[in-house]
Short mmCIF file of N, CA and C in Angstrom, two decimals:
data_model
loop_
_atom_site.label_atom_id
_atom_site.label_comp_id
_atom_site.label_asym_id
_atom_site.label_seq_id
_atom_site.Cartn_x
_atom_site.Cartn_y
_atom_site.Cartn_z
N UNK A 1 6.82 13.76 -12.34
CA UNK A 1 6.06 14.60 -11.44
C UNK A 1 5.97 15.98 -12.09
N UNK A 2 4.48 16.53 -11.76
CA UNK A 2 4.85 17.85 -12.59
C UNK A 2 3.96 18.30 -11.66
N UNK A 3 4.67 20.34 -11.43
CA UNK A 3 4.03 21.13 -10.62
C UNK A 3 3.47 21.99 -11.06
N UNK A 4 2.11 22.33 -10.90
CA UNK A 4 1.15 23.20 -11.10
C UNK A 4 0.33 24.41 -10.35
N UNK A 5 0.21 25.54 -10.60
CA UNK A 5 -0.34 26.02 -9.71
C UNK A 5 -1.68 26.06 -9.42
N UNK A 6 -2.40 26.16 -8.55
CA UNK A 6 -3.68 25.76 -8.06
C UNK A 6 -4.67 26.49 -9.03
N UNK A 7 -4.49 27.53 -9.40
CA UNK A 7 -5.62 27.89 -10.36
C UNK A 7 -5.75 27.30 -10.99
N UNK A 8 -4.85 26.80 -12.49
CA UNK A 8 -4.48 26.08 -13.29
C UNK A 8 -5.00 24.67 -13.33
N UNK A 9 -4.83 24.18 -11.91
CA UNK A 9 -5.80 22.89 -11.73
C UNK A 9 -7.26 22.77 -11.56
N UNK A 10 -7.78 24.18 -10.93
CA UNK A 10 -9.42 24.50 -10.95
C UNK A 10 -9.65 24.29 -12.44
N UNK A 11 -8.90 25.07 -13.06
CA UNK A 11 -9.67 25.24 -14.71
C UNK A 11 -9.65 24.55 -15.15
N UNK A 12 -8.60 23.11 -14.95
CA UNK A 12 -8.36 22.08 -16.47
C UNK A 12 -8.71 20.68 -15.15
N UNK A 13 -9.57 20.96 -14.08
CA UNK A 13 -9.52 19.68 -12.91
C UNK A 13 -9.29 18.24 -14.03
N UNK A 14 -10.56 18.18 -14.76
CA UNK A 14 -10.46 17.27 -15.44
C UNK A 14 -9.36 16.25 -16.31
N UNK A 15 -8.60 17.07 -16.82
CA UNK A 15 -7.04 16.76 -17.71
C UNK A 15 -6.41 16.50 -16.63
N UNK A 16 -6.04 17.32 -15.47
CA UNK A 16 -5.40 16.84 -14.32
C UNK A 16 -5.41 15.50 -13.54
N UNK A 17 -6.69 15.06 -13.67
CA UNK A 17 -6.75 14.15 -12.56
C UNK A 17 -6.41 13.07 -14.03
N UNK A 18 -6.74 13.06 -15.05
CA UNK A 18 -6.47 11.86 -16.09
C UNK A 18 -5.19 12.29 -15.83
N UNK A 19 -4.23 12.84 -16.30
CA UNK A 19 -2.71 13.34 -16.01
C UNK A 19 -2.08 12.44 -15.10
N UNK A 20 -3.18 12.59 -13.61
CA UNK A 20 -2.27 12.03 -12.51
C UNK A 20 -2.54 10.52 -12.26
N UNK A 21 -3.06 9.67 -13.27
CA UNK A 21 -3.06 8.71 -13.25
C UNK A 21 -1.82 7.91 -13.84
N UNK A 22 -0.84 8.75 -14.62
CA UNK A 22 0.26 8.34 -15.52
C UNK A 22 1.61 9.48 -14.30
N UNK A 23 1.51 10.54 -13.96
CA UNK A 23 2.22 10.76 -13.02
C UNK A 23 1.34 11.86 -11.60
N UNK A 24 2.52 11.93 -10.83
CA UNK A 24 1.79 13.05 -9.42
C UNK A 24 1.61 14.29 -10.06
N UNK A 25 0.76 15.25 -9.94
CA UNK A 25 0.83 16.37 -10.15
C UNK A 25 1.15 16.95 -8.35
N UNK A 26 1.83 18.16 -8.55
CA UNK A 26 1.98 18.73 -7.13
C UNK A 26 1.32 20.04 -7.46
N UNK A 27 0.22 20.20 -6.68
CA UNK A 27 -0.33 21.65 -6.92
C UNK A 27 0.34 22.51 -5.91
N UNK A 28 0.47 24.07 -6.31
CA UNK A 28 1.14 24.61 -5.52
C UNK A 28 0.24 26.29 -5.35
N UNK A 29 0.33 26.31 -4.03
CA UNK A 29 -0.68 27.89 -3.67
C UNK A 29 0.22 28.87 -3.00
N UNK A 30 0.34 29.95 -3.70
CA UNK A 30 1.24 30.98 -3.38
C UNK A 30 2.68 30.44 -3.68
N UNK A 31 2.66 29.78 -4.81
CA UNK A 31 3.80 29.44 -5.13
C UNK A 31 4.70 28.31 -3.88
N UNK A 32 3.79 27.75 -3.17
CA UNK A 32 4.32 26.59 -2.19
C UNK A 32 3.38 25.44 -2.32
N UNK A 33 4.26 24.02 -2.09
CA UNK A 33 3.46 23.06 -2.72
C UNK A 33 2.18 22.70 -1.36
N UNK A 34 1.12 22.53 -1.56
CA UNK A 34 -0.67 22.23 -1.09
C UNK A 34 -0.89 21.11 -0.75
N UNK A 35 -0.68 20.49 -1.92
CA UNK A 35 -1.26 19.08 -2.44
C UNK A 35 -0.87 18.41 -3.26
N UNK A 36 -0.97 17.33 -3.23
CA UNK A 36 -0.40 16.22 -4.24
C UNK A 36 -1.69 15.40 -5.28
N UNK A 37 -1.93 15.48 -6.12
CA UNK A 37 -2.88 14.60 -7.11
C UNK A 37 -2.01 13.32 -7.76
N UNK A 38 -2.60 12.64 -6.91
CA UNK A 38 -2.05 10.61 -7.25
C UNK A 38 -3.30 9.90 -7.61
N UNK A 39 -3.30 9.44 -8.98
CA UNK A 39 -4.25 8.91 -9.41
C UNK A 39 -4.67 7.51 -8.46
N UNK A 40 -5.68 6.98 -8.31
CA UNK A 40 -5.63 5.40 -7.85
C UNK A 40 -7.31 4.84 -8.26
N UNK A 41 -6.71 3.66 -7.93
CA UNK A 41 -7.85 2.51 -8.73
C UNK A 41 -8.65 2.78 -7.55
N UNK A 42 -9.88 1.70 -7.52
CA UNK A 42 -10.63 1.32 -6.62
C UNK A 42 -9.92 0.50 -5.53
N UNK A 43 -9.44 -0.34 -6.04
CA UNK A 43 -8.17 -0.90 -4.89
C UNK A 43 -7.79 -0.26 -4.18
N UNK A 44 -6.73 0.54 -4.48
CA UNK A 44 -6.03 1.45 -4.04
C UNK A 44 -6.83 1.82 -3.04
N UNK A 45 -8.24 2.68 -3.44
CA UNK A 45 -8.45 3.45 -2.79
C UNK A 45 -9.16 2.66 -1.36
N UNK A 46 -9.83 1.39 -1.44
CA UNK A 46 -9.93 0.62 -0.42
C UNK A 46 -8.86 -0.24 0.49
N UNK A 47 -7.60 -0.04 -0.02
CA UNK A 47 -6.59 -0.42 0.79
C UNK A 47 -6.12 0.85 1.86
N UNK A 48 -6.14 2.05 0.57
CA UNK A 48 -6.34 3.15 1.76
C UNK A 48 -7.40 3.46 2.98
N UNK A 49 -8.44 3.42 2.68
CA UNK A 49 -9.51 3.55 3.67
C UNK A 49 -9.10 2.42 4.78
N UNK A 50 -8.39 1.75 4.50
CA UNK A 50 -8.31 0.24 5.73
C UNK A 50 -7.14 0.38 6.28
N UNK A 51 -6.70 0.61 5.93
CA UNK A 51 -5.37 1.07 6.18
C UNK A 51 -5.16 2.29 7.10
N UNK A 52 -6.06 3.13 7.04
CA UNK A 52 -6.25 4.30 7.60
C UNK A 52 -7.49 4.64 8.66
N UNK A 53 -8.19 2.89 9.05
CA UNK A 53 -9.22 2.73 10.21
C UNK A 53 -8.45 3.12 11.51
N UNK A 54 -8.38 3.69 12.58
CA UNK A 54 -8.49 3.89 13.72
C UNK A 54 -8.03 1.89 14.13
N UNK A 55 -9.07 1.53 14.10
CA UNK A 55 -9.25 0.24 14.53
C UNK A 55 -8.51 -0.89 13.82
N UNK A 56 -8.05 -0.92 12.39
CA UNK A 56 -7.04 -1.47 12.10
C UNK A 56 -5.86 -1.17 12.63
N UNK A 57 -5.54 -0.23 13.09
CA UNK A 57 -4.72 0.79 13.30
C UNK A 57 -3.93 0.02 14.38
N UNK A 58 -5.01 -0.07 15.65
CA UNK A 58 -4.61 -0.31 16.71
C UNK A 58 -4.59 -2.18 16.80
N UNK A 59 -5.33 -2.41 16.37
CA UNK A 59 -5.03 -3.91 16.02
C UNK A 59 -3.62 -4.52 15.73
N UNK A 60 -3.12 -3.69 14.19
CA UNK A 60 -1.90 -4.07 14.46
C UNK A 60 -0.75 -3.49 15.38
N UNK A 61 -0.98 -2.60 15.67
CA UNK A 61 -0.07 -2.38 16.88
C UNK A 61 -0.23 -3.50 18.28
N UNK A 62 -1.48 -3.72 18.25
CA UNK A 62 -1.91 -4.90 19.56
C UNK A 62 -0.72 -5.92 19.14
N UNK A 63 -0.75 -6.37 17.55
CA UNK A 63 -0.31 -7.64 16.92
C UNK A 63 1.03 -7.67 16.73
N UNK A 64 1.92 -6.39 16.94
CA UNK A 64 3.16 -6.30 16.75
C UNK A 64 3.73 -6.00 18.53
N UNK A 65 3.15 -5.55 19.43
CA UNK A 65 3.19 -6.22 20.78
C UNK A 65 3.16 -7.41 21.04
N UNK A 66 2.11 -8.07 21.08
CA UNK A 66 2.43 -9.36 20.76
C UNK A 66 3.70 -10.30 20.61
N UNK A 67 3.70 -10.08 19.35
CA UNK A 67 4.84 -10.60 18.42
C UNK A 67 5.97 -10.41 19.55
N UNK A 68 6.58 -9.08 19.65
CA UNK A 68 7.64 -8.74 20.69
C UNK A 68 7.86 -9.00 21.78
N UNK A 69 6.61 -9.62 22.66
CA UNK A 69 6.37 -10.54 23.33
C UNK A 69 6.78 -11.87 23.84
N UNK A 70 5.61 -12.45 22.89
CA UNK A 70 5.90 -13.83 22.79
C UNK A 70 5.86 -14.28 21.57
N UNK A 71 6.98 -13.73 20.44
CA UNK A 71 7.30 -14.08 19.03
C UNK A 71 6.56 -14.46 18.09
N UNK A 72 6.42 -15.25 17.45
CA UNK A 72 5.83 -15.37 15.73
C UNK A 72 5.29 -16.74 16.19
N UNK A 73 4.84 -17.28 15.11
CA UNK A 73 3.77 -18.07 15.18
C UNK A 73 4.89 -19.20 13.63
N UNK A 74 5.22 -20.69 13.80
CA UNK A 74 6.34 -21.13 12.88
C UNK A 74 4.61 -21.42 11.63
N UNK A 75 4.92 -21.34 10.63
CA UNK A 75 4.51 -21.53 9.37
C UNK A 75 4.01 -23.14 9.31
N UNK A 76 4.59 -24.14 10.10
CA UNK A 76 4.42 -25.44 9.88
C UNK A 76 3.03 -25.42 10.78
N UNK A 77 3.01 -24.42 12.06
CA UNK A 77 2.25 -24.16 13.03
C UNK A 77 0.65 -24.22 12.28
N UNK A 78 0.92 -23.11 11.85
CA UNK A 78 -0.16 -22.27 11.25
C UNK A 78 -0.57 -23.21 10.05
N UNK A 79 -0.07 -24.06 9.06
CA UNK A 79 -0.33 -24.74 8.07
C UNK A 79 -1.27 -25.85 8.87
N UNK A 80 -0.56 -26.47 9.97
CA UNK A 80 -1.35 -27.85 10.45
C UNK A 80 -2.81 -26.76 11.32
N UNK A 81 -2.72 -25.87 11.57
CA UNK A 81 -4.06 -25.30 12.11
C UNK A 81 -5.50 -25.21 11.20
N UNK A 82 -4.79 -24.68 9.42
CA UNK A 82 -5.85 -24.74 8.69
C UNK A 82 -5.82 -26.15 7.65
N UNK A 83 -5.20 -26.94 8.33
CA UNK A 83 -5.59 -28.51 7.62
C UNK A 83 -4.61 -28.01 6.29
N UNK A 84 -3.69 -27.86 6.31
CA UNK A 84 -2.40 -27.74 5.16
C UNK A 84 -1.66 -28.29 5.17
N UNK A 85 -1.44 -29.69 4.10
CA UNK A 85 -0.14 -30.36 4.06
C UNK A 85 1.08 -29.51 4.17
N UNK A 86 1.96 -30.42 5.04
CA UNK A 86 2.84 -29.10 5.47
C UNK A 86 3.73 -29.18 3.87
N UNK A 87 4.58 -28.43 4.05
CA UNK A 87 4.95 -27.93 2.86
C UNK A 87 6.11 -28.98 2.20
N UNK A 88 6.10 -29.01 0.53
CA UNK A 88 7.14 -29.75 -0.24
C UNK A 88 8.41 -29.66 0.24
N UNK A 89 9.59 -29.91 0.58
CA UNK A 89 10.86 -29.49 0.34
C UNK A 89 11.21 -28.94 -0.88
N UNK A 90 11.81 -28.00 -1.47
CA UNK A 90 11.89 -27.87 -2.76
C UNK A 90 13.42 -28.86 -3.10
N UNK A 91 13.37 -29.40 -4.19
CA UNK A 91 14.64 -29.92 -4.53
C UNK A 91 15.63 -28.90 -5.31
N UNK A 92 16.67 -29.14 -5.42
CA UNK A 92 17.84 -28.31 -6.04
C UNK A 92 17.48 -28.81 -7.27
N UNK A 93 17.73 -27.76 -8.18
CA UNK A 93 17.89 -28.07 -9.86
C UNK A 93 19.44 -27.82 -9.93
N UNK A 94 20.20 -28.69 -10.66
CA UNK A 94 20.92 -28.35 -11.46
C UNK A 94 20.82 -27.60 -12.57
N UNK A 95 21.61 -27.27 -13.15
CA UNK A 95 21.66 -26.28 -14.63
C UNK A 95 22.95 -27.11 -15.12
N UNK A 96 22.34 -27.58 -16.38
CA UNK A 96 23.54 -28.07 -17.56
C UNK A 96 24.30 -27.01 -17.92
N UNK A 97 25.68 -27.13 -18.56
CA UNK A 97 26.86 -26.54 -18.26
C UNK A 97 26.72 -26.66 -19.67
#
């Protein structure tokens, strides 16, 4: 992480934001930290936007009521719902000695 002061980041924006793709820069104004520069992909940045809907938002909160409710949903459940052989047992491996 490296801290910078805000002018410093106006003048060189460019080097900065490549910078903060390898670490955070923390910009700092009046000598107190502002802002944070965190590089991110396109991913990233669409997991953020969804992540940060209003309406996802409240969804999962609906979905974790729920849950606390009337509990989870078993995996064997949910497999025979979308036509999924239910699952292998896994067998034990030994390891030669």
């Amino acid at each position: 992480m490296k801290v910078v002061p805000l002018n410093e980041v106006k003048n060189r924006l460019s080097a900065y934001i490549e910078l903060s793709k390898r670490e955070d820069i923390v910009v700092t104004k009046n000598g107190r930290a502002a802002a944070v520069l965190h590089g991110v992909t396109d991913k990233d940045l669409e997991d953020y936007l969804f992540e940060s809907d209003p309406k996802f938002i409240a969804r999962i909160e609906s979905l974790r009521r729920q849950y606390r409710r009337e509990g989870g949903t078993k995996l064997e459940d949910v497999r025979k719902e979308f036509g999924l052989s239910p699952r292998a047992r896994r067998r034990k491996v030994r390891l030669s000695k």
